Coordinates of C-alpha atoms in Angstrom, one line a residue:
X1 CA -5.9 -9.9 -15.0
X2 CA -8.6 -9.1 -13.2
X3 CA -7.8 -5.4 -11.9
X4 CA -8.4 -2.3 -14.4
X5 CA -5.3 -0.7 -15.2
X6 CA -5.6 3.4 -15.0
X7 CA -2.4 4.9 -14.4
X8 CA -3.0 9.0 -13.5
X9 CA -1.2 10.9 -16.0
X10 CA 1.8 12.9 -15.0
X11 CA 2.7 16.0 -15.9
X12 CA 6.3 16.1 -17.0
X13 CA 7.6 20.0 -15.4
X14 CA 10.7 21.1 -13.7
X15 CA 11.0 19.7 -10.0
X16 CA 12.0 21.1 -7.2
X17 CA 15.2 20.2 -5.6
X18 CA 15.3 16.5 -4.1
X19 CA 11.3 16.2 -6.4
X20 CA 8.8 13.8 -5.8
X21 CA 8.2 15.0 -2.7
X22 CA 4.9 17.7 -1.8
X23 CA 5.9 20.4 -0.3
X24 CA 2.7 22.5 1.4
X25 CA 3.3 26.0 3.1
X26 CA 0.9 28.9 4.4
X27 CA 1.2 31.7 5.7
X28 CA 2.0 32.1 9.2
X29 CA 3.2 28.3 9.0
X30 CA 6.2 27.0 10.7
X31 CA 9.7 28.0 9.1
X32 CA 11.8 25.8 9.9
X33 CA 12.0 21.5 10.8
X34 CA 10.9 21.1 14.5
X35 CA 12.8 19.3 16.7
X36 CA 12.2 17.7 20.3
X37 CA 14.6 18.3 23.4
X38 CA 17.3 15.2 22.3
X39 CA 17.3 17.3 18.9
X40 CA 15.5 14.7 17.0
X41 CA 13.6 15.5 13.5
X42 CA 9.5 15.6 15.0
X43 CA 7.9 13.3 12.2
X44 CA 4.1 12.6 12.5
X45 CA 2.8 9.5 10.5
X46 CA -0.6 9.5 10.0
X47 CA -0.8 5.6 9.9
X48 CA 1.1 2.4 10.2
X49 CA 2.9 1.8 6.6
X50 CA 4.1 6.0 6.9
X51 CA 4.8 5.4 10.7
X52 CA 7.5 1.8 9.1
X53 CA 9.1 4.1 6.5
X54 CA 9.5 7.3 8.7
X55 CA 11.2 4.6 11.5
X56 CA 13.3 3.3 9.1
X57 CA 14.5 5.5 7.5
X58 CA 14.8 8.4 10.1
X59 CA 16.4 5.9 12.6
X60 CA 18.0 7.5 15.4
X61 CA 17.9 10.9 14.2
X62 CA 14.0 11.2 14.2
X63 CA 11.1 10.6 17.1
X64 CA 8.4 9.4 15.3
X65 CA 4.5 9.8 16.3
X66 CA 1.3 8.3 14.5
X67 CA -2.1 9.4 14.3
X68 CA -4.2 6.1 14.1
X69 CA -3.7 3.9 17.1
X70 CA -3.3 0.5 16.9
X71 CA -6.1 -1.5 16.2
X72 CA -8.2 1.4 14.8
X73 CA -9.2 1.0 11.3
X74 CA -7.1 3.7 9.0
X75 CA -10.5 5.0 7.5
X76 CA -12.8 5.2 9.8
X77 CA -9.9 7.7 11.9
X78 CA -11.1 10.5 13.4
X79 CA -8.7 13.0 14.9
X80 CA -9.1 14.7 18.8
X81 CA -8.5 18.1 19.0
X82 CA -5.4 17.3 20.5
X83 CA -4.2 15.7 17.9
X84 CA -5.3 18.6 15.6
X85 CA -3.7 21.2 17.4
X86 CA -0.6 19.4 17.7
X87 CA 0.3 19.0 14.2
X88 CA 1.1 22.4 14.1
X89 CA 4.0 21.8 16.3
X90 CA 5.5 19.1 14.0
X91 CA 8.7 19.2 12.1
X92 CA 7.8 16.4 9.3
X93 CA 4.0 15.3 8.7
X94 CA 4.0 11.9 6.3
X95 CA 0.5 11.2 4.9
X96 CA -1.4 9.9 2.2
X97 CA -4.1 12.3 0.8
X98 CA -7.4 10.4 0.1
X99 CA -7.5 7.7 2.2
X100 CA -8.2 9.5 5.9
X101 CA -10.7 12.3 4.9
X102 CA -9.6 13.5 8.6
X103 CA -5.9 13.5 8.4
X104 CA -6.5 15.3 4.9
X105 CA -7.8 18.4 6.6
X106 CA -5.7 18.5 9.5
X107 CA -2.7 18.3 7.5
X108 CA -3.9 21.4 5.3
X109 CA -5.2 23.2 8.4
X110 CA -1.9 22.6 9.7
X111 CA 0.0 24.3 7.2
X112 CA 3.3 22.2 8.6
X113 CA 6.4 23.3 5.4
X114 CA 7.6 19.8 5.3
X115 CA 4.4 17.9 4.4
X116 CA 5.4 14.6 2.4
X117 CA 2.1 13.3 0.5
X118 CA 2.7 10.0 -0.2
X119 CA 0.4 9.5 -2.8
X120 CA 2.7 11.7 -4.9
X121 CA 5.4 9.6 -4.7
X122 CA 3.9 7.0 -7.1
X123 CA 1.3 6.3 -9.1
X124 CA -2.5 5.5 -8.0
X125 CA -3.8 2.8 -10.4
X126 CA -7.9 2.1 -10.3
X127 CA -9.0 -1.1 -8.6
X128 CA -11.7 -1.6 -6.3
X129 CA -15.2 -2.8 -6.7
X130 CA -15.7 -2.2 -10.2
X131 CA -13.8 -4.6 -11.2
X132 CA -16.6 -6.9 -11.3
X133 CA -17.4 -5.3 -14.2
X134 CA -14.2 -6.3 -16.1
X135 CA -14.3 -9.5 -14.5
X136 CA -13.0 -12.2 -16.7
X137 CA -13.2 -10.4 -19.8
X138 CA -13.5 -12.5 -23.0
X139 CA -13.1 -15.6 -20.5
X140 CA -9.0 -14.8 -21.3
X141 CA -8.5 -16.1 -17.6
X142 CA -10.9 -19.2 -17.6
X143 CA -8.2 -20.7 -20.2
X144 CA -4.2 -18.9 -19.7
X145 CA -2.0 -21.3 -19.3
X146 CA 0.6 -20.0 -16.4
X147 CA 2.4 -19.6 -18.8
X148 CA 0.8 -17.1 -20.0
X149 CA 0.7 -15.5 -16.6
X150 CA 4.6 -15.8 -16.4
X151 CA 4.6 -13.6 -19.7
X152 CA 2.2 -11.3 -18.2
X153 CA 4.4 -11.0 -14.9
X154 CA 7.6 -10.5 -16.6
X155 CA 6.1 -7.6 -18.6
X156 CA 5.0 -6.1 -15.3
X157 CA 8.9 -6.2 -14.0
X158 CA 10.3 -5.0 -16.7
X159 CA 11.9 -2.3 -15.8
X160 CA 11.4 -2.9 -12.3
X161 CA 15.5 -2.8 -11.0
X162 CA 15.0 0.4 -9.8
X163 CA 13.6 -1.1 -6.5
X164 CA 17.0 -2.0 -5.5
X165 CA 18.6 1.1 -6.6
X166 CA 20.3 3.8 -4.7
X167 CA 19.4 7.3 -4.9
X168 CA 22.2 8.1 -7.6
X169 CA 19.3 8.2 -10.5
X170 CA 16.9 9.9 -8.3
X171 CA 17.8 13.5 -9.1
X172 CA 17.8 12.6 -13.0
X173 CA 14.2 11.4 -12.2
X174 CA 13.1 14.1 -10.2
X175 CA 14.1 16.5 -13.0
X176 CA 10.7 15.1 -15.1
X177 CA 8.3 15.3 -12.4
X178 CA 6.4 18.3 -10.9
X179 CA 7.4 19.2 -7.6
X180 CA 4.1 17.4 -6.7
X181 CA 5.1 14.3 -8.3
X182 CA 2.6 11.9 -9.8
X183 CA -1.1 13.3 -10.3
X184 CA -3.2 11.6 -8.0
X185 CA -7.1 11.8 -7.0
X186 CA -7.7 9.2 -4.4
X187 CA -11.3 9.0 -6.3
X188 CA -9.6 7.1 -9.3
X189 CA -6.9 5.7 -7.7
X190 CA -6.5 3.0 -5.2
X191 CA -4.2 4.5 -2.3
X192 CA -3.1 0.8 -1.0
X193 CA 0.4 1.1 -2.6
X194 CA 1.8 -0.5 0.2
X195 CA 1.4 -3.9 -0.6
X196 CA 3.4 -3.7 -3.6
X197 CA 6.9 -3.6 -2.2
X198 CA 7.8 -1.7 -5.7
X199 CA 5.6 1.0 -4.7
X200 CA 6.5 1.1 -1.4
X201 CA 10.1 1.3 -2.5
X202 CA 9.6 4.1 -4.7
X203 CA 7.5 5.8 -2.0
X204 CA 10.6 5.1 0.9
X205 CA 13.0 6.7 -1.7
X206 CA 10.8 10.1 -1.4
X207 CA 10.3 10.1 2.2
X208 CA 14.3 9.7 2.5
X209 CA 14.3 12.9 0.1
X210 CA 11.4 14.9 2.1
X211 CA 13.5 14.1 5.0
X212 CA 16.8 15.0 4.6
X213 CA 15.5 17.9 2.5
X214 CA 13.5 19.3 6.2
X215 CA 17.2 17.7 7.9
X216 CA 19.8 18.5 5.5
X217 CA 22.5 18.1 8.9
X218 CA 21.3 14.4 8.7
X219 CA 21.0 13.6 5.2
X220 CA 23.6 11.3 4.6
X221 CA 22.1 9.0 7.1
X222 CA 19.0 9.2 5.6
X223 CA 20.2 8.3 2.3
X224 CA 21.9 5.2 3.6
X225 CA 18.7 4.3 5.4
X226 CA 16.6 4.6 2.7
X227 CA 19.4 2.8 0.8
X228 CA 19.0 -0.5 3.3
X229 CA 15.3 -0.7 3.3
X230 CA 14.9 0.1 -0.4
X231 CA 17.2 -3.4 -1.1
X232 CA 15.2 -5.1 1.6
X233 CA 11.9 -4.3 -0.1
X234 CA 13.8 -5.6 -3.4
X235 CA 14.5 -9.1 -1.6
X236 CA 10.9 -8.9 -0.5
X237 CA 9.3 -8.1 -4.7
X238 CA 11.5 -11.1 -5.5
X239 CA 10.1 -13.6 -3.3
X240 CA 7.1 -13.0 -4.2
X241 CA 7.4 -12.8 -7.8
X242 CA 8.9 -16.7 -7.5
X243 CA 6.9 -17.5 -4.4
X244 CA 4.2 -17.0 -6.5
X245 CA 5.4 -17.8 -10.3
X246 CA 3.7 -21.4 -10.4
X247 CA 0.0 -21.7 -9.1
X248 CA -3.2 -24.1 -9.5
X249 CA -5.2 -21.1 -9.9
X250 CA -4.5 -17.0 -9.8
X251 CA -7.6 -16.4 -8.2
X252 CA -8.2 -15.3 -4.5
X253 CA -11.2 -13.9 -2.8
X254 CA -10.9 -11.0 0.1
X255 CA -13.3 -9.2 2.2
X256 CA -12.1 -5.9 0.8
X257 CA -10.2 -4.7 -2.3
X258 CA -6.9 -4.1 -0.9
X259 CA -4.8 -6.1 -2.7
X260 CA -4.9 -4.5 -6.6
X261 CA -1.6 -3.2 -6.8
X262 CA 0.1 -6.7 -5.3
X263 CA -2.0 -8.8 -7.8
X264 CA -1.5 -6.5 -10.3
X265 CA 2.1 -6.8 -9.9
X266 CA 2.5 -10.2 -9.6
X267 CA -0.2 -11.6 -12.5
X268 CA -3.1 -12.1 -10.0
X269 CA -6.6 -11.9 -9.9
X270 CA -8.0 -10.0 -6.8
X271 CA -11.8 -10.6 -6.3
X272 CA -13.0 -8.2 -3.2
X273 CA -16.4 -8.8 -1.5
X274 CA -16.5 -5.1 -0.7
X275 CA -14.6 -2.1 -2.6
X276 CA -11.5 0.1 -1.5
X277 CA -13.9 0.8 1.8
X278 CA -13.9 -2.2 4.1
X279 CA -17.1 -1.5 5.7
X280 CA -19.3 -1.4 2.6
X281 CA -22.0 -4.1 2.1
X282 CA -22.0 -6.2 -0.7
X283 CA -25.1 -6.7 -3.2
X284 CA -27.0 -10.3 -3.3
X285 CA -25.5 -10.0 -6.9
X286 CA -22.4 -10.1 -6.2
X287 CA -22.1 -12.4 -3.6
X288 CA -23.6 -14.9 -6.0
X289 CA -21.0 -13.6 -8.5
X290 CA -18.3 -14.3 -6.1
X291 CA -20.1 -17.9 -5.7
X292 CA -19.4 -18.7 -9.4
X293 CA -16.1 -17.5 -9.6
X294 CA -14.9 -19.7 -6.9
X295 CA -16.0 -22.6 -8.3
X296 CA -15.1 -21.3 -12.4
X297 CA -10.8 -20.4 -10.8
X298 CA -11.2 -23.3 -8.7
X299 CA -10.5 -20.9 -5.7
X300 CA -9.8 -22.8 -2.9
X301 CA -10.4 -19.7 0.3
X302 CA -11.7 -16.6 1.3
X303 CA -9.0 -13.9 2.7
X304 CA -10.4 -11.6 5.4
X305 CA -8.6 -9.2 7.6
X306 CA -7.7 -8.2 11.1
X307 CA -9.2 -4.5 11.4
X308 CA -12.6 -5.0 10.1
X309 CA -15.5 -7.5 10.5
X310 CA -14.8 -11.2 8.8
X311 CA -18.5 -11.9 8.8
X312 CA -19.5 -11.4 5.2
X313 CA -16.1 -13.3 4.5
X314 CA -16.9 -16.2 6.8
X315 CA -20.1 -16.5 5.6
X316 CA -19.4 -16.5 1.9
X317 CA -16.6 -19.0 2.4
X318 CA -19.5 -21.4 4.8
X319 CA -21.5 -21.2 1.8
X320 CA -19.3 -21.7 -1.3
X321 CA -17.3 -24.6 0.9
X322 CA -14.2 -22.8 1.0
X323 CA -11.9 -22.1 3.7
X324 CA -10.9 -19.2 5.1
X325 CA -7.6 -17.2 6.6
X326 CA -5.8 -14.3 6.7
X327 CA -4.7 -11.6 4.5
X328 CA -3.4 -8.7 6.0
X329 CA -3.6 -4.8 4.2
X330 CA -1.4 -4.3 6.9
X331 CA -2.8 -0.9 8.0
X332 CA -1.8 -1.5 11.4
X333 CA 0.2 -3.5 13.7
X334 CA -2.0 -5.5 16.8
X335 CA -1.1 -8.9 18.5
X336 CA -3.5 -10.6 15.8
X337 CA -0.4 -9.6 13.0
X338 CA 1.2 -12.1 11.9
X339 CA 4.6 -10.6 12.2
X340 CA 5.8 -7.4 14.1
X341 CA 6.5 -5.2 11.4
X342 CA 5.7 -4.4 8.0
X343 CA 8.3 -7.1 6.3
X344 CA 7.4 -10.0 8.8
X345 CA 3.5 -9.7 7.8
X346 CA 4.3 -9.6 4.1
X347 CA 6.4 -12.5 4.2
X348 CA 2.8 -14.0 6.4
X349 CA 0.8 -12.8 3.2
X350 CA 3.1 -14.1 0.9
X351 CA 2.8 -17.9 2.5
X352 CA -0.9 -17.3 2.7
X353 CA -1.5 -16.9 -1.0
X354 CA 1.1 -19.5 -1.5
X355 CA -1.4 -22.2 0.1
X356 CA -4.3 -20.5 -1.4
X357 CA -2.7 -20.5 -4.9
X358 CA -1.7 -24.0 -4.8
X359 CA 1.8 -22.5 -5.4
X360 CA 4.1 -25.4 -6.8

């Protein structure tokens, strides 16, 4: 596949109780979870896939706040000092160190006790706009059968029934991580674990630990929540691991590299006109790259998204004859989603690539 595999090593250390979740304290910080007037759990999300997994899985026994508006582009956030100063106030910050240089100095600023990292809840994997550099090595894509593809795809699920699981082995496999969980630097890692629902799954089941851990009064309720939504995200992997089983090509085209950790997973090959940053230009050379790869997969569109300019996307797809449409990263929810929450739009994505693919 087209995506460079470079899992960040963990240290294997004694956790904390309830680990994989990243605990950050300072002096003078708060002591205790905050709570609003109706006695809620105060969780701040700093964007759209934290803000579904805090509402979730919090339910009725949190009030839940993000930092990045609708319709503003995760990355390019920049925080008011209101915003700032309130954080300090919070009873549960969610976050994802590395991919809103903002938010990452807030939070730590801050110095909030229950601050879940998200990023350390699962590994970070390398894709993004080196990958042209691996592109189609030795030409082993230009002739795998699919069913070559299917052997590749069941060696990426093996192992993989742990996204339907409760949290009965999650003590057991706390016990082998740091307290900070998996080793992550956002520089070698690409932080969109999101749109792999066996990521994301991994990453609900620590949230539901970092909460009822700051709410111990609530934690049953939390474990049954993240219970629900952790089977929900295992009905989700499974569609798209048959949705997308058969295809004419495995080849699709998007405006930014988003999508590593879902192709990845599923025996795809992502090919991003920009990197991990959706605003970066491509090179001459690479859109002429992208030219010969569409016609070499047989790629029949070009993905763009709803946040951030489709020019470069509309224009590569006007030259190379391709069509174009919509691939959401799904870093926020606007009326141009396909869906209104985080499940609909994947289920959107998942038809998406289905047409693209030629899925049979």
């Amino acid at each position: 596949m087209n995506v460079r595999r470079s899992i960040s090593t963990t240290a294997v250390a004694g956790a904390a109780v309830l680990g994989l979740v990243s605990l950050s304290a300072c002096s003078g910080a708060s002591t205790g979870a905050e709570k609003d007037k109706d006695g809620k759990l105060d969780v701040v999300a700093s964007f759209y896939p934290l803000q579904f997994l805090a509402e979730q899985i919090g339910g009725d026994k949190v009030s839940v706040t993000t930092l990045t508006r609708p319709g503003v582009e995760p990355h390019d956030l920049e925080l008011k000092p209101r915003q700032i100063a309130g954080l300090q106030d919070a009873g549960f910050i969610l976050y994802l160190k590395g991919l809103q240089p903002a938010v990452d100095q807030a939070v730590a600023q801050a110095g909030v006790k229950n601050t879940v990292d998200a990023a350390t809840l699962t590994s970070l994997e390398a894709h993004g706009a080196d990958e042209k550099d691996t592109a189609h090595e030795d030409g082993a894509h230009a002739g795998e059968s699919h069913d070559d593809h299917g052997a590749h795809e069941g060696e990426a699920h093996e192992g993989e029934a742990h996204a339907e699981e409760s949290h009965a082995g999650e003590a057991h496999a706390a016990e082998s991580e740091e307290p900070g969980g998996h080793d992550h630097a956002h520089e070698g890692g690409d932080p969109h674990v999101w749109l792999d629902p066996v990521k994301y799954a991994e990453v609900a089941k620590g949230v539901g630990a970092g909460l009822a851990k700051a709410d111990p009064d609530n934690a049953a309720a939390y474990e049954k929540n993240t219970d629900e939504l952790v089977k929900k995200l295992g009905t989700l992997d499974t569609a798209f691991r048959d949705g997308l089983k058969n295809t004419a090509t495995r080849t699709f085209i998007t405006s930014h590299t988003a999508f590593g950790h879902l192709a990845e997973r599923y025996g795809l090959d992502q090919e991003g006109i920009a990197g991990l940053d959706p605003e970066s230009e491509p090179s001459p050379a690479r859109i002429k790259e992208l030219q010969e790869i569409a016609r070499k997969e047989k790629v029949t569109t070009v993905f763009f998204e709803t946040l951030a300019s489709d020019r470069t996307a509309r224009t590569l797809a006007k030259d190379t004859g391709l069509k174009t449409d919509v691939l959401d990263p799904l870093e926020g929810i606007t009326e141009r989603s396909k869906g209104a929450d985080y499940l609909e739009v994947m289920r959107a994505n998942l038809a998406a690539l289905q047409k693209a693919l030629g899925a049979k």
